[in-house]
Tab-separated table of C-alpha atoms in Angstrom:
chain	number	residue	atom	x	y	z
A	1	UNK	CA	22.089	28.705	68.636
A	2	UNK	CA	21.565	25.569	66.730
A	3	UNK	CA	18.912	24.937	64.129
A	4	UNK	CA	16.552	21.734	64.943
A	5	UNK	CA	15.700	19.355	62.533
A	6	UNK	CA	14.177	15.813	63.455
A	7	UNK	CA	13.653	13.600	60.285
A	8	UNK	CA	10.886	10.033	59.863
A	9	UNK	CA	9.865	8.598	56.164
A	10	UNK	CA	7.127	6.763	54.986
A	11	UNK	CA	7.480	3.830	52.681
A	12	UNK	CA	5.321	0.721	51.689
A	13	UNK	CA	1.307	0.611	49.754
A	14	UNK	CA	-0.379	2.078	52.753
A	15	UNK	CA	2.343	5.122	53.133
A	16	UNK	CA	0.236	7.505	50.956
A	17	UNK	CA	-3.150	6.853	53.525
A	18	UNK	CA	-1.034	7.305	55.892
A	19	UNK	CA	0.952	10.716	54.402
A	20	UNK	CA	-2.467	12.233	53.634
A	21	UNK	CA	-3.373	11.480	57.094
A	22	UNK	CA	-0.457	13.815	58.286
A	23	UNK	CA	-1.648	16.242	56.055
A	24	UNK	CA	-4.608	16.566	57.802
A	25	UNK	CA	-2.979	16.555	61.369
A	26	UNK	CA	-0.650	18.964	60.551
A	27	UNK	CA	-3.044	21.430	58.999
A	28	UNK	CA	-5.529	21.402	61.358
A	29	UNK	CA	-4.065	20.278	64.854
A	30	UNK	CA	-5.416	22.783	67.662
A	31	UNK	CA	-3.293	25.212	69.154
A	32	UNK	CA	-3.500	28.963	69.403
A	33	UNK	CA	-2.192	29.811	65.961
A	34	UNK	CA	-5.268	28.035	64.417
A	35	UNK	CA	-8.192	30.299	65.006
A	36	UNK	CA	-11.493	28.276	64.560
A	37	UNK	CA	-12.207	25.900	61.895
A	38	UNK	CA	-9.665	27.343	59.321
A	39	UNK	CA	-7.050	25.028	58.574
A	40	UNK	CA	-3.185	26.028	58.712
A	41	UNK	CA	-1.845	27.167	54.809
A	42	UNK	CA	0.452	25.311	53.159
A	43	UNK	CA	3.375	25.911	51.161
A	44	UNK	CA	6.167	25.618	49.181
A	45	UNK	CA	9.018	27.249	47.549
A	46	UNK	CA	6.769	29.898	46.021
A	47	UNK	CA	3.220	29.540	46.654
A	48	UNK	CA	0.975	29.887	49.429
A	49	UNK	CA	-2.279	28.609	50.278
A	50	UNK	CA	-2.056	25.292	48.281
A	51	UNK	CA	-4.788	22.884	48.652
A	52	UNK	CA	-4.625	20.209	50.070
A	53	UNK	CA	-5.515	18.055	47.920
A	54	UNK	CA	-2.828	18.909	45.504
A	55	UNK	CA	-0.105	17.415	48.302
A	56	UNK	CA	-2.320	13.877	48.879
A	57	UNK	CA	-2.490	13.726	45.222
A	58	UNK	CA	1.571	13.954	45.155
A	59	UNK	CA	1.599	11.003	47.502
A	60	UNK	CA	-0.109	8.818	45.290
A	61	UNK	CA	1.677	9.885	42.358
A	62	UNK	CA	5.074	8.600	44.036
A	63	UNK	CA	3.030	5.457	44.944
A	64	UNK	CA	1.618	4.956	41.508
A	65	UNK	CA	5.173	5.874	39.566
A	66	UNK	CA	7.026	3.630	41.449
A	67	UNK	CA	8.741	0.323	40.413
A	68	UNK	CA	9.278	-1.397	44.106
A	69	UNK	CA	6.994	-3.330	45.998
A	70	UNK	CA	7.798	-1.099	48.989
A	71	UNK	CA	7.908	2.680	47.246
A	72	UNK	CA	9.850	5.409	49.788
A	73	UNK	CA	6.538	7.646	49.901
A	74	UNK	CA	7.568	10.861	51.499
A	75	UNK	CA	9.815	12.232	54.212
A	76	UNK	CA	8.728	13.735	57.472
A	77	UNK	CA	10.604	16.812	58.620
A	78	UNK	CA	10.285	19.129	61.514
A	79	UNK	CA	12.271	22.372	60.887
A	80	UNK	CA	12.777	24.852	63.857
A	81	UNK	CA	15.087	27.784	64.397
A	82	UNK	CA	15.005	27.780	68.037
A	83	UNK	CA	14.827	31.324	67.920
A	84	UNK	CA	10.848	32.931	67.796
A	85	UNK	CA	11.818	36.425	65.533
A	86	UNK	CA	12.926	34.170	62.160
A	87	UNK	CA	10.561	33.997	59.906
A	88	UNK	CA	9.899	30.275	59.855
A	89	UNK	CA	8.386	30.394	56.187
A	90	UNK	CA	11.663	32.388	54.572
A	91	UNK	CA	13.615	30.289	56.918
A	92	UNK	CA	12.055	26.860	55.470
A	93	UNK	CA	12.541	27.768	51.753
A	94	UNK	CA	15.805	28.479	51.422
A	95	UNK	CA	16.639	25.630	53.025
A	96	UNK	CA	14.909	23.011	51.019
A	97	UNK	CA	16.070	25.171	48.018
A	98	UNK	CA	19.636	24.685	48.816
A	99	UNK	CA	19.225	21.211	49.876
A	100	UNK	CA	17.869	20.185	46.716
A	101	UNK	CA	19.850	22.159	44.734
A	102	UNK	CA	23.466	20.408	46.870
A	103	UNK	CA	21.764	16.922	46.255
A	104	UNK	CA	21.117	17.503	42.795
A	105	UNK	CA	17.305	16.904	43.093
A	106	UNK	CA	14.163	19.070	42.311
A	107	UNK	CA	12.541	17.962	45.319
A	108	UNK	CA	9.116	18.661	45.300
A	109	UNK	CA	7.900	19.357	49.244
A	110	UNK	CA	5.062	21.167	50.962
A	111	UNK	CA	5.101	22.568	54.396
A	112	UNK	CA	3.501	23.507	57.416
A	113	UNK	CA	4.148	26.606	59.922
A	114	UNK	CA	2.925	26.086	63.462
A	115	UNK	CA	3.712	28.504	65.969
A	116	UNK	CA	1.393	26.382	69.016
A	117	UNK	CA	4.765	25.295	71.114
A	118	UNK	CA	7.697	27.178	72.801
A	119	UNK	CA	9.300	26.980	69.496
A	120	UNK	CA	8.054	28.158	66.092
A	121	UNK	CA	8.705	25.590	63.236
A	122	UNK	CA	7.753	23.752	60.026
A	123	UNK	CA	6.410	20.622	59.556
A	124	UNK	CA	7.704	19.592	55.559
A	125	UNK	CA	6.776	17.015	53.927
A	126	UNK	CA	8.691	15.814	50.971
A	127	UNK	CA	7.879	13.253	48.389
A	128	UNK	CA	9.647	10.056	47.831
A	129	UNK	CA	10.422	10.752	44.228
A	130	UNK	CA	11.625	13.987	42.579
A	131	UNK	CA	10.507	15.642	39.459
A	132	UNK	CA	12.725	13.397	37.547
A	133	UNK	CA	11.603	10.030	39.063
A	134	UNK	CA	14.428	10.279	41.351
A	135	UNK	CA	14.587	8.453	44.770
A	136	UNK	CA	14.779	11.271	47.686
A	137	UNK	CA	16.933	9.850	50.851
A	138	UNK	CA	17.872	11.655	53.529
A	139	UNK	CA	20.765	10.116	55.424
A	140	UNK	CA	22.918	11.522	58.571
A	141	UNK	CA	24.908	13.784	56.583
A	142	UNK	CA	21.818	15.203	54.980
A	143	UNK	CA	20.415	16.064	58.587
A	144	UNK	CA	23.719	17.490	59.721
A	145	UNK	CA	23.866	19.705	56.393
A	146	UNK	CA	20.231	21.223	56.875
A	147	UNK	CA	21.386	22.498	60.537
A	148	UNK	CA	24.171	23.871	58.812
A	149	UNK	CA	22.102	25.465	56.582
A	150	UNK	CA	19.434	27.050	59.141
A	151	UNK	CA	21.949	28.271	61.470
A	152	UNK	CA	23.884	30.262	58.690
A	153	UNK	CA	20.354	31.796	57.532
A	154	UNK	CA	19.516	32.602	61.244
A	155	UNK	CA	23.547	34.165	61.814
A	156	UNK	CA	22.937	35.907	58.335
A	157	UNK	CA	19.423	37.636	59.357
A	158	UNK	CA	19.324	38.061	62.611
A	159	UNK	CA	23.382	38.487	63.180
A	160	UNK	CA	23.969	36.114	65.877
């Protein structure tokens, strides 16, 4: 079994429209896990239900406490387990908590669980700048590492 991750960033003076658009898509795209009007919650690594608006005002934040003409926004990440019976939510958090805590960042991200495919996952979303000011990248490695990371919480849980 092999954890999923698929990584995209935003950067540039029209990256926070377009971030809080995503917002909105990921919260309330159709599927059978979203039952009427009520959008999907959102969290992060320990609250639930957080408003929306607290996450598009993070976007401009990054835009407005940057110094270059073409700020890194946020990353776009999909998180799946590939396996249905892990909690996608307890699966999502420790991940970004070790992540952040390898890279010596205090990443501040907000996610999304949607359980409307084959596959249960998390779309995260994870500003450009930590809560130092700090660029956020993401490079090969980084993706390679956060596998690592999800298939050791799925062999630890679930014993596989």
């Amino acid at each position: 079994m092999r954890s999923v991750v698929k990584a995209r960033f935003v950067r540039g003076s029209k990256g926070a429209t377009k971030m809080c658009a995503h917002v909105d898509y990921i919260q309330h795209r159709g599927g059978h896990d979203k039952i009427g009007s009520h959008a999907r919650d959102i969290f992060d690594g320990r609250r639930d239900g957080i408003e929306s608006k607290e996450v598009k005002q993070g976007f401009r934040d990054v835009l407005d406490g940057s110094r270059q003409s073409s700020p890194l926004i946020a990353h776009k990440l999909i998180l799946s387990p590939g396996l249905n019976a892990v909690n996608v939510q307890d699966y999502t958090r420790e991940i970004m908590e070790k992540l952040g805590s390898e890279k010596g960042l205090d990443l501040t991200w907000y996610a999304v669980k949607h359980e409307n495919t084959d596959n249960n996952h998390a779309h995260v979303v994870v500003l450009g700048l930590d809560k130092n000011g700090v660029e956020v990248s993401f490079g090969k490695r980084d993706l390679d590492r956060i596998r690592d990371l999800g298939d050791r919480y799925i062999e630890r849980e679930h014993q596989l």
